[in-house]
JSON list of C-alpha atoms in Angstrom, two decimals:
[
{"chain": "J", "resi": 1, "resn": "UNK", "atom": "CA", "xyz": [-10.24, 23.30, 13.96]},
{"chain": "J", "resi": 2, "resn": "UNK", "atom": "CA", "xyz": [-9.02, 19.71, 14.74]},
{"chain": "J", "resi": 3, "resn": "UNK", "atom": "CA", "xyz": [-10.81, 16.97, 12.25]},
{"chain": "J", "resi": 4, "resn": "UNK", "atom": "CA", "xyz": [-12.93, 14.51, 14.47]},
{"chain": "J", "resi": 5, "resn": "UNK", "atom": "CA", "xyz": [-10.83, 11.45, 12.54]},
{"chain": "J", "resi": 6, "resn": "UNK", "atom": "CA", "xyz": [-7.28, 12.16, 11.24]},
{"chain": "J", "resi": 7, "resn": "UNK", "atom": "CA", "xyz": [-5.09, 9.98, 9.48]},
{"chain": "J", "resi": 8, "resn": "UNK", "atom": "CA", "xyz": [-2.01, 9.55, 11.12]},
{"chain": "J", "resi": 9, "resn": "UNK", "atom": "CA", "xyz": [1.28, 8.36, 8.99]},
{"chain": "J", "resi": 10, "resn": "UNK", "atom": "CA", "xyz": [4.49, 7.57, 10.49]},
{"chain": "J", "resi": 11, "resn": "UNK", "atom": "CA", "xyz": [7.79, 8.86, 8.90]},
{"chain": "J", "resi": 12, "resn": "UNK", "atom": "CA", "xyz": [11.40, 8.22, 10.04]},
{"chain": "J", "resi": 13, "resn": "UNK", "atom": "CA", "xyz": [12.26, 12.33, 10.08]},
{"chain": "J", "resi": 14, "resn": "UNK", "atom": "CA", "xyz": [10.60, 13.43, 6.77]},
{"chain": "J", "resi": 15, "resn": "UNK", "atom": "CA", "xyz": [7.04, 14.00, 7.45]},
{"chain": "J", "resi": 16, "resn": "UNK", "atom": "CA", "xyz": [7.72, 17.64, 6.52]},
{"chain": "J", "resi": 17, "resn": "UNK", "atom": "CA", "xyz": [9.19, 16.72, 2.95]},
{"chain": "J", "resi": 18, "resn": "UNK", "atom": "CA", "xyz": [6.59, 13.95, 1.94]},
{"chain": "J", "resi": 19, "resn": "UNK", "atom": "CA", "xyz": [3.10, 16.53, 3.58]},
{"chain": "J", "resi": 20, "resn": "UNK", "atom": "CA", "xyz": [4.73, 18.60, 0.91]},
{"chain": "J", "resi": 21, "resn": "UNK", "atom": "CA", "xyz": [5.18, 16.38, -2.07]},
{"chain": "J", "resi": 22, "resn": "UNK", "atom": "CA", "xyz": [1.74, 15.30, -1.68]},
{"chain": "J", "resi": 23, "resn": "UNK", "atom": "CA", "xyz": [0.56, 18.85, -1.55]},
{"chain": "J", "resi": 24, "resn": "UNK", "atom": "CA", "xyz": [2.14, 19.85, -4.64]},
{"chain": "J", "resi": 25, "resn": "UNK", "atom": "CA", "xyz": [1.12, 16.86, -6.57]},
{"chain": "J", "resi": 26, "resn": "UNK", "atom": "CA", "xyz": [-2.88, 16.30, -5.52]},
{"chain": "J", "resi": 27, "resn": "UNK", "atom": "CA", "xyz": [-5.79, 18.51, -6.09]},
{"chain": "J", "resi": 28, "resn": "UNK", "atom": "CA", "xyz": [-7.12, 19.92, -2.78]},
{"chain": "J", "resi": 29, "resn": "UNK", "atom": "CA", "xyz": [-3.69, 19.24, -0.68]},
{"chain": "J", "resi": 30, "resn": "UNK", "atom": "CA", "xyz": [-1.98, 21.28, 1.52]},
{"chain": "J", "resi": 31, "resn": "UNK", "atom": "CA", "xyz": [0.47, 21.37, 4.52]},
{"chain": "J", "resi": 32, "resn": "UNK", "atom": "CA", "xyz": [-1.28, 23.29, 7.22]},
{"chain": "J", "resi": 33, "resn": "UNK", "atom": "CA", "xyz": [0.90, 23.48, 10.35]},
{"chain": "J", "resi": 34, "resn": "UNK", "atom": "CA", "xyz": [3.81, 22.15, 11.31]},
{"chain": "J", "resi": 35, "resn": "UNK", "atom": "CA", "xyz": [5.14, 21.57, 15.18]},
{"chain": "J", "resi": 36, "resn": "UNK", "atom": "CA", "xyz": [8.45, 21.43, 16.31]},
{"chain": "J", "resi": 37, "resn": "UNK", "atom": "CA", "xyz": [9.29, 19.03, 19.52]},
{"chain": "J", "resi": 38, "resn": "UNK", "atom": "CA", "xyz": [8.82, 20.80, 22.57]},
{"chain": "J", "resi": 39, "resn": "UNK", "atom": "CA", "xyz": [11.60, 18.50, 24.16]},
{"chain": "J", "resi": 40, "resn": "UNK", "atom": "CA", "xyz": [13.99, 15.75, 23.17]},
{"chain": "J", "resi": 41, "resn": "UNK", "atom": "CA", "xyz": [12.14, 12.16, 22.24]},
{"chain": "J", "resi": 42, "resn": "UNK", "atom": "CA", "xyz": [13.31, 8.65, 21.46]},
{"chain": "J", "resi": 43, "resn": "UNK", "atom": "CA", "xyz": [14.18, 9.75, 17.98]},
{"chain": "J", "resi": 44, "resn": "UNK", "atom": "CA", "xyz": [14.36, 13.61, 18.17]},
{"chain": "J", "resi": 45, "resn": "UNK", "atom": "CA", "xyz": [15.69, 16.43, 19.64]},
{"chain": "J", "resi": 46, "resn": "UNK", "atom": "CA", "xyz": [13.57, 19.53, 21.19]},
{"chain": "J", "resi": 47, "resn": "UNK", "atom": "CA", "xyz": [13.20, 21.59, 17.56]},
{"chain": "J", "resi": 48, "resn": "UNK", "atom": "CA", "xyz": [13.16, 19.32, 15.43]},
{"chain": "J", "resi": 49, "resn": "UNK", "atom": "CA", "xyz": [9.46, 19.04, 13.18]},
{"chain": "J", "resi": 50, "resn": "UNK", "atom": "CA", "xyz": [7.82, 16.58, 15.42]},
{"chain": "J", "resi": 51, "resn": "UNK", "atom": "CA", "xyz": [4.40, 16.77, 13.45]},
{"chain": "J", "resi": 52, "resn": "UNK", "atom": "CA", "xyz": [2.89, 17.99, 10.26]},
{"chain": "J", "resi": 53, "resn": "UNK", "atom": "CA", "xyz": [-0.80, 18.80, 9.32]},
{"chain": "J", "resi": 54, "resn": "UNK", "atom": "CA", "xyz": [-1.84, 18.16, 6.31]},
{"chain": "J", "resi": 55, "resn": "UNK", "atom": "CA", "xyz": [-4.52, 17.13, 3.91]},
{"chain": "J", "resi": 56, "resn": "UNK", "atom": "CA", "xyz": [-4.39, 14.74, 0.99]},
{"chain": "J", "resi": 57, "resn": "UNK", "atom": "CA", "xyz": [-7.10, 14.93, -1.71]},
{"chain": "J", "resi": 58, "resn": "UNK", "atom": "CA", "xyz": [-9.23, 16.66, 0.92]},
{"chain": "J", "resi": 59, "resn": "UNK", "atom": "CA", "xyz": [-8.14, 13.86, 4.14]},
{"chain": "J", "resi": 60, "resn": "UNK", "atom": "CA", "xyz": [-7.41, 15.08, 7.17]},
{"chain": "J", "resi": 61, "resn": "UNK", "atom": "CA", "xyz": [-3.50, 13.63, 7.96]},
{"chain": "J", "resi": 62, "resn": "UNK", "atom": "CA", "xyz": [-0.91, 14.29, 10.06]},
{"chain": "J", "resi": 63, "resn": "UNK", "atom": "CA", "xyz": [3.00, 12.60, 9.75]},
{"chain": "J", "resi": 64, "resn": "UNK", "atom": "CA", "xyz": [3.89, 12.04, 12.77]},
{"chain": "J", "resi": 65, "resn": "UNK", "atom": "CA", "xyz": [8.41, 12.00, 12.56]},
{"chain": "J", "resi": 66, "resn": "UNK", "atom": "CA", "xyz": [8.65, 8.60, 14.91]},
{"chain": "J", "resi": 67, "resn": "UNK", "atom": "CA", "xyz": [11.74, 7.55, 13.94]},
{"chain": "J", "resi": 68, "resn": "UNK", "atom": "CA", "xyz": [12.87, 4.22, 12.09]},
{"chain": "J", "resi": 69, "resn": "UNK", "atom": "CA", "xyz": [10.20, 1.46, 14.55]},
{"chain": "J", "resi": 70, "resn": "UNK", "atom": "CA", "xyz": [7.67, 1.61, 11.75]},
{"chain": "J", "resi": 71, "resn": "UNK", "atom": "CA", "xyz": [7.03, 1.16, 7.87]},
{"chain": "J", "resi": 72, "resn": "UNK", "atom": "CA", "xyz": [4.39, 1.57, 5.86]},
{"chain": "J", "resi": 73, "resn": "UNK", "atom": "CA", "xyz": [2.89, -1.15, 4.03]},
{"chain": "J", "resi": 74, "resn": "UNK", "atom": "CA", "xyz": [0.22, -2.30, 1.67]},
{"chain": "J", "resi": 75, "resn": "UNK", "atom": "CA", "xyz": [-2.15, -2.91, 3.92]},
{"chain": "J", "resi": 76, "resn": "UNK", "atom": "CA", "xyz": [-2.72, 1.02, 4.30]},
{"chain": "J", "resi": 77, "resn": "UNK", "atom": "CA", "xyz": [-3.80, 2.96, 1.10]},
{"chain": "J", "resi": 78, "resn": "UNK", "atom": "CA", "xyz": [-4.79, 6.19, -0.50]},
{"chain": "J", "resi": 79, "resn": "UNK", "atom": "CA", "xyz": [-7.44, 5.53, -3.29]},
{"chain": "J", "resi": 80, "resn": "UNK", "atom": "CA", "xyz": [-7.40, 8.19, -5.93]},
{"chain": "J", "resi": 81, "resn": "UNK", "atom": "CA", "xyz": [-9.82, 8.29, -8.39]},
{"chain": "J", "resi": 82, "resn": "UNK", "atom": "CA", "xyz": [-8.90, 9.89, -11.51]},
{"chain": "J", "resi": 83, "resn": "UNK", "atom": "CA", "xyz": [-10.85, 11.43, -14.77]},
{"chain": "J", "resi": 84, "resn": "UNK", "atom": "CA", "xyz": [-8.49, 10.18, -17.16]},
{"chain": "J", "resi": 85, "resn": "UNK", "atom": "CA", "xyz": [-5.78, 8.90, -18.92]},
{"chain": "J", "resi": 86, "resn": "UNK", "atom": "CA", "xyz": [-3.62, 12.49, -18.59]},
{"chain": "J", "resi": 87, "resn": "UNK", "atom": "CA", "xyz": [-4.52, 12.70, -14.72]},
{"chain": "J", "resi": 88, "resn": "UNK", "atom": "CA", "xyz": [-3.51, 9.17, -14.20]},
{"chain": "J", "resi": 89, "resn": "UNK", "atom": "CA", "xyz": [-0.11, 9.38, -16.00]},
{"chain": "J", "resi": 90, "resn": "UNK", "atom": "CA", "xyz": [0.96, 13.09, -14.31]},
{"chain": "J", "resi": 91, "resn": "UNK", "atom": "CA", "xyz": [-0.24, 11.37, -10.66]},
{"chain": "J", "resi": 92, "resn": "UNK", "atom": "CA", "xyz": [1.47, 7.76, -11.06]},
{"chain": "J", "resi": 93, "resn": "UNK", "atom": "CA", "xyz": [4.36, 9.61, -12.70]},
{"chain": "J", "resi": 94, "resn": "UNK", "atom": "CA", "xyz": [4.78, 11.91, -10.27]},
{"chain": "J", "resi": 95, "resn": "UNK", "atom": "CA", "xyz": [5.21, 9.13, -7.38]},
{"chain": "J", "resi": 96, "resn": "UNK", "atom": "CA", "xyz": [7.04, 6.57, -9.28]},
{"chain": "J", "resi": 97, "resn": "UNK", "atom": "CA", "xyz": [9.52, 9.60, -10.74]},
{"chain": "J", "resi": 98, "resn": "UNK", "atom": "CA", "xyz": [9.98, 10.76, -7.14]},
{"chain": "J", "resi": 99, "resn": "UNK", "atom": "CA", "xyz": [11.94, 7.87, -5.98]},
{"chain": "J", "resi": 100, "resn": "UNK", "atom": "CA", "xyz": [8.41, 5.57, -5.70]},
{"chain": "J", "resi": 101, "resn": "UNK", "atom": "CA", "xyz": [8.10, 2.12, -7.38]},
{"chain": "J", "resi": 102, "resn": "UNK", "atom": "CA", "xyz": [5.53, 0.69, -9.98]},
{"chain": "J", "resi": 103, "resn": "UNK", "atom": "CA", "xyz": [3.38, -2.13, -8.50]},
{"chain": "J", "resi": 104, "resn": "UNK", "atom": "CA", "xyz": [0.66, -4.23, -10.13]},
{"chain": "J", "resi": 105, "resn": "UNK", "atom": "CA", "xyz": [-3.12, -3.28, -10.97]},
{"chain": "J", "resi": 106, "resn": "UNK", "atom": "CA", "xyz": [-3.02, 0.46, -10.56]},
{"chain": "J", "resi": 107, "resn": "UNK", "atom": "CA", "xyz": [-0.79, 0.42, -7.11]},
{"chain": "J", "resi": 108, "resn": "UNK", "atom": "CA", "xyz": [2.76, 2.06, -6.85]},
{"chain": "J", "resi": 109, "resn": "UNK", "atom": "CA", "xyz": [4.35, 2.93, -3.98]},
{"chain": "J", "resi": 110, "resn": "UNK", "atom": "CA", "xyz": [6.54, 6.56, -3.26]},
{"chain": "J", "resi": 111, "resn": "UNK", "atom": "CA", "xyz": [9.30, 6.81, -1.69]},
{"chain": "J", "resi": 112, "resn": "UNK", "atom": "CA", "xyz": [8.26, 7.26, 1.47]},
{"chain": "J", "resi": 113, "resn": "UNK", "atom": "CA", "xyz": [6.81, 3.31, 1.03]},
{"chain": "J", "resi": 114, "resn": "UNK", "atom": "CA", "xyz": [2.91, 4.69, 1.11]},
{"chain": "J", "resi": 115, "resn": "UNK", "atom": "CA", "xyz": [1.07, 2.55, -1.03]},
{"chain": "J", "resi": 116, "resn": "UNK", "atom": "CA", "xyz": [-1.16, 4.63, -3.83]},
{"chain": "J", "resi": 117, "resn": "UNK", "atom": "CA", "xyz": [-3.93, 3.17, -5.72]},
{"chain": "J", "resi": 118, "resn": "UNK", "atom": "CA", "xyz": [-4.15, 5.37, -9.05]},
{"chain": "J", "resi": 119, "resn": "UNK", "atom": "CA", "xyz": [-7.70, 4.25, -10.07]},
{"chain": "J", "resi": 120, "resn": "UNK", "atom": "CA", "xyz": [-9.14, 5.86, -13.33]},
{"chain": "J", "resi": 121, "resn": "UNK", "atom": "CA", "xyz": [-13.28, 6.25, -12.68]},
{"chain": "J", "resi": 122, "resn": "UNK", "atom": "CA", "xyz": [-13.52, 4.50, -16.04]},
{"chain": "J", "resi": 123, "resn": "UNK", "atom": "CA", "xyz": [-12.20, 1.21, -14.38]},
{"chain": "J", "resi": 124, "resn": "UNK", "atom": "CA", "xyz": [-14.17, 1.23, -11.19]},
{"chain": "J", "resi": 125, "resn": "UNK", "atom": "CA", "xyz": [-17.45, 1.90, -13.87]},
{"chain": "J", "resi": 126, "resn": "UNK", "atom": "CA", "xyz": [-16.05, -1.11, -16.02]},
{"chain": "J", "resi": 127, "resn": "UNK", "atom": "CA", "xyz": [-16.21, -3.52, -12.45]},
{"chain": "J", "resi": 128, "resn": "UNK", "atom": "CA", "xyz": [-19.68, -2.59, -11.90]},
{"chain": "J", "resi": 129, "resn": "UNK", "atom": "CA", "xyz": [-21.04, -2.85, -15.42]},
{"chain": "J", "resi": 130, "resn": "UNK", "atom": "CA", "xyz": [-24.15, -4.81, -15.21]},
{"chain": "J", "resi": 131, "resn": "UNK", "atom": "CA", "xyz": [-22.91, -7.33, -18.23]},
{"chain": "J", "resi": 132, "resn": "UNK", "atom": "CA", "xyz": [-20.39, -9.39, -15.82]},
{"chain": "J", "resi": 133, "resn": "UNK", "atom": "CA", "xyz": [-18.71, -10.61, -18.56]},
{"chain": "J", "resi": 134, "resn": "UNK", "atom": "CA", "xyz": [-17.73, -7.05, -19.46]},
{"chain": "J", "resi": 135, "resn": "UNK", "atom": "CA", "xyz": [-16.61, -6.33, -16.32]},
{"chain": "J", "resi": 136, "resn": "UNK", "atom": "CA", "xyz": [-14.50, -9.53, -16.42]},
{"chain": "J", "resi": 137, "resn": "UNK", "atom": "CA", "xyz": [-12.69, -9.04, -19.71]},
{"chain": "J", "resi": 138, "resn": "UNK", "atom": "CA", "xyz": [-12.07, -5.11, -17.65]},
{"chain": "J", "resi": 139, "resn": "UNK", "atom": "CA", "xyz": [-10.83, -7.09, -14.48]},
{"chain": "J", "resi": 140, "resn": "UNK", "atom": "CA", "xyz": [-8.51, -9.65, -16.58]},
{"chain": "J", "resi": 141, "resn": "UNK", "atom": "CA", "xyz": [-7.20, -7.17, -18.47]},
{"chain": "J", "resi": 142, "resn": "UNK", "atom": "CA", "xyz": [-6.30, -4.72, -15.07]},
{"chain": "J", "resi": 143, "resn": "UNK", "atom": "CA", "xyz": [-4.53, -7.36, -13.56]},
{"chain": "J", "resi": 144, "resn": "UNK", "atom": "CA", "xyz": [-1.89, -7.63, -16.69]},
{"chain": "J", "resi": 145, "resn": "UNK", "atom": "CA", "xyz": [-0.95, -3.80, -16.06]},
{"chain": "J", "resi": 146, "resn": "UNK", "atom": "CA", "xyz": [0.53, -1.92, -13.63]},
{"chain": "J", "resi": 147, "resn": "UNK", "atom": "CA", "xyz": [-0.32, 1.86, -14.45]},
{"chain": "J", "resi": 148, "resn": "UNK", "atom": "CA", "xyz": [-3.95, 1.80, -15.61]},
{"chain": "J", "resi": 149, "resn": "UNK", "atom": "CA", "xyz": [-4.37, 2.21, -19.43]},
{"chain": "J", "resi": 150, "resn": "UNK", "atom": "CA", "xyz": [-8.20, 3.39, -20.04]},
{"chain": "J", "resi": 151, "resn": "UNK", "atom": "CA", "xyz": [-8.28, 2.56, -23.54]},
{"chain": "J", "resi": 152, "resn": "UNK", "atom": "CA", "xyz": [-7.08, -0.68, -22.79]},
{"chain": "J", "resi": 153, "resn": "UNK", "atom": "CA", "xyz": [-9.75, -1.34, -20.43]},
{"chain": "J", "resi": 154, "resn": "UNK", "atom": "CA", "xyz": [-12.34, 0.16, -22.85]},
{"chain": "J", "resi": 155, "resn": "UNK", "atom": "CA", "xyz": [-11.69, -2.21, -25.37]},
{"chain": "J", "resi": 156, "resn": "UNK", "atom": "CA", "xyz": [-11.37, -5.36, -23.04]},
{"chain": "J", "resi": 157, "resn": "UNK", "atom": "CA", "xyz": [-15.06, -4.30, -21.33]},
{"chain": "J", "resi": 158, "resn": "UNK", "atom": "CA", "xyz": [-16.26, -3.98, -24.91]},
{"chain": "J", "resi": 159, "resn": "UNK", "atom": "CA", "xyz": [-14.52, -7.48, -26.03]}
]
């Protein structure tokens, strides 16, 4: 059954290769079909994987193998919220180790230039704890990292 809202993501011929990175490196991810062109396109020839269905962390996606017009940026993001400091390291490790880069406050992009937002539940609870200046000493310390380190956090929402 085709999802009612679907993200699509634009790739430059390797839709097929990231749908299955992310599939083998997030909970609840799969590839689910993949469609060859029925005809030759600006950047393809008839064959070639034209689309690929997939799901990331549960979302509905498809990559969609446009050719070299359009890059991601950081203005489009996938939010994962993790349990802790283990799941945080094996998911930003796994992007950034992939050809990705490290980026500031929990973001790193892979190599496919998606941004990721690795967010550990323990910082979004430290940015909503109801002693603001808590949740400050949390938010000044997140914006010295770039990977996320809970106990870090911990001790800067505890002061």
């Amino acid at each position: 059954m085709i999802a009612k809202n679907t993200v699509c993501l634009w790739y430059d011929g390797t839709a097929l290769e990231a749908a299955e990175f992310y599939a083998k490196t997030f909970p609840d991810s799969a590839v689910t079909a993949v469609h060859h062109a029925p005809g030759d396109y600006p950047d393809g020839h008839q064959g070639d994987v034209l689309t690929v269905e997939f799901t990331v962390a549960g979302i509905p996606c498809v990559g969609l193998n446009g050719g070299p017009a359009f890059k991601h940026d950081e203005a489009f993001s996938f939010q994962i919220a993790t349990d802790d400091q283990a799941e945080t390291d094996r998911l930003w490790d796994a992007i950034v180790g992939n050809g990705g880069k490290e980026s500031a406050c929990g973001w790193c992009k892979d190599k496919w230039g998606l941004s990721w937002q690795i967010t550990p539940r323990a910082l979004l609870e430290a940015f909503t704890d109801p002693d603001r200046a808590a949740a400050k000493r949390a938010f000044d310390a997140m914006m010295t990292m770039g990977k996320i380190d809970i106990a870090k956090i911990e001790a800067a929402r505890k002061g």
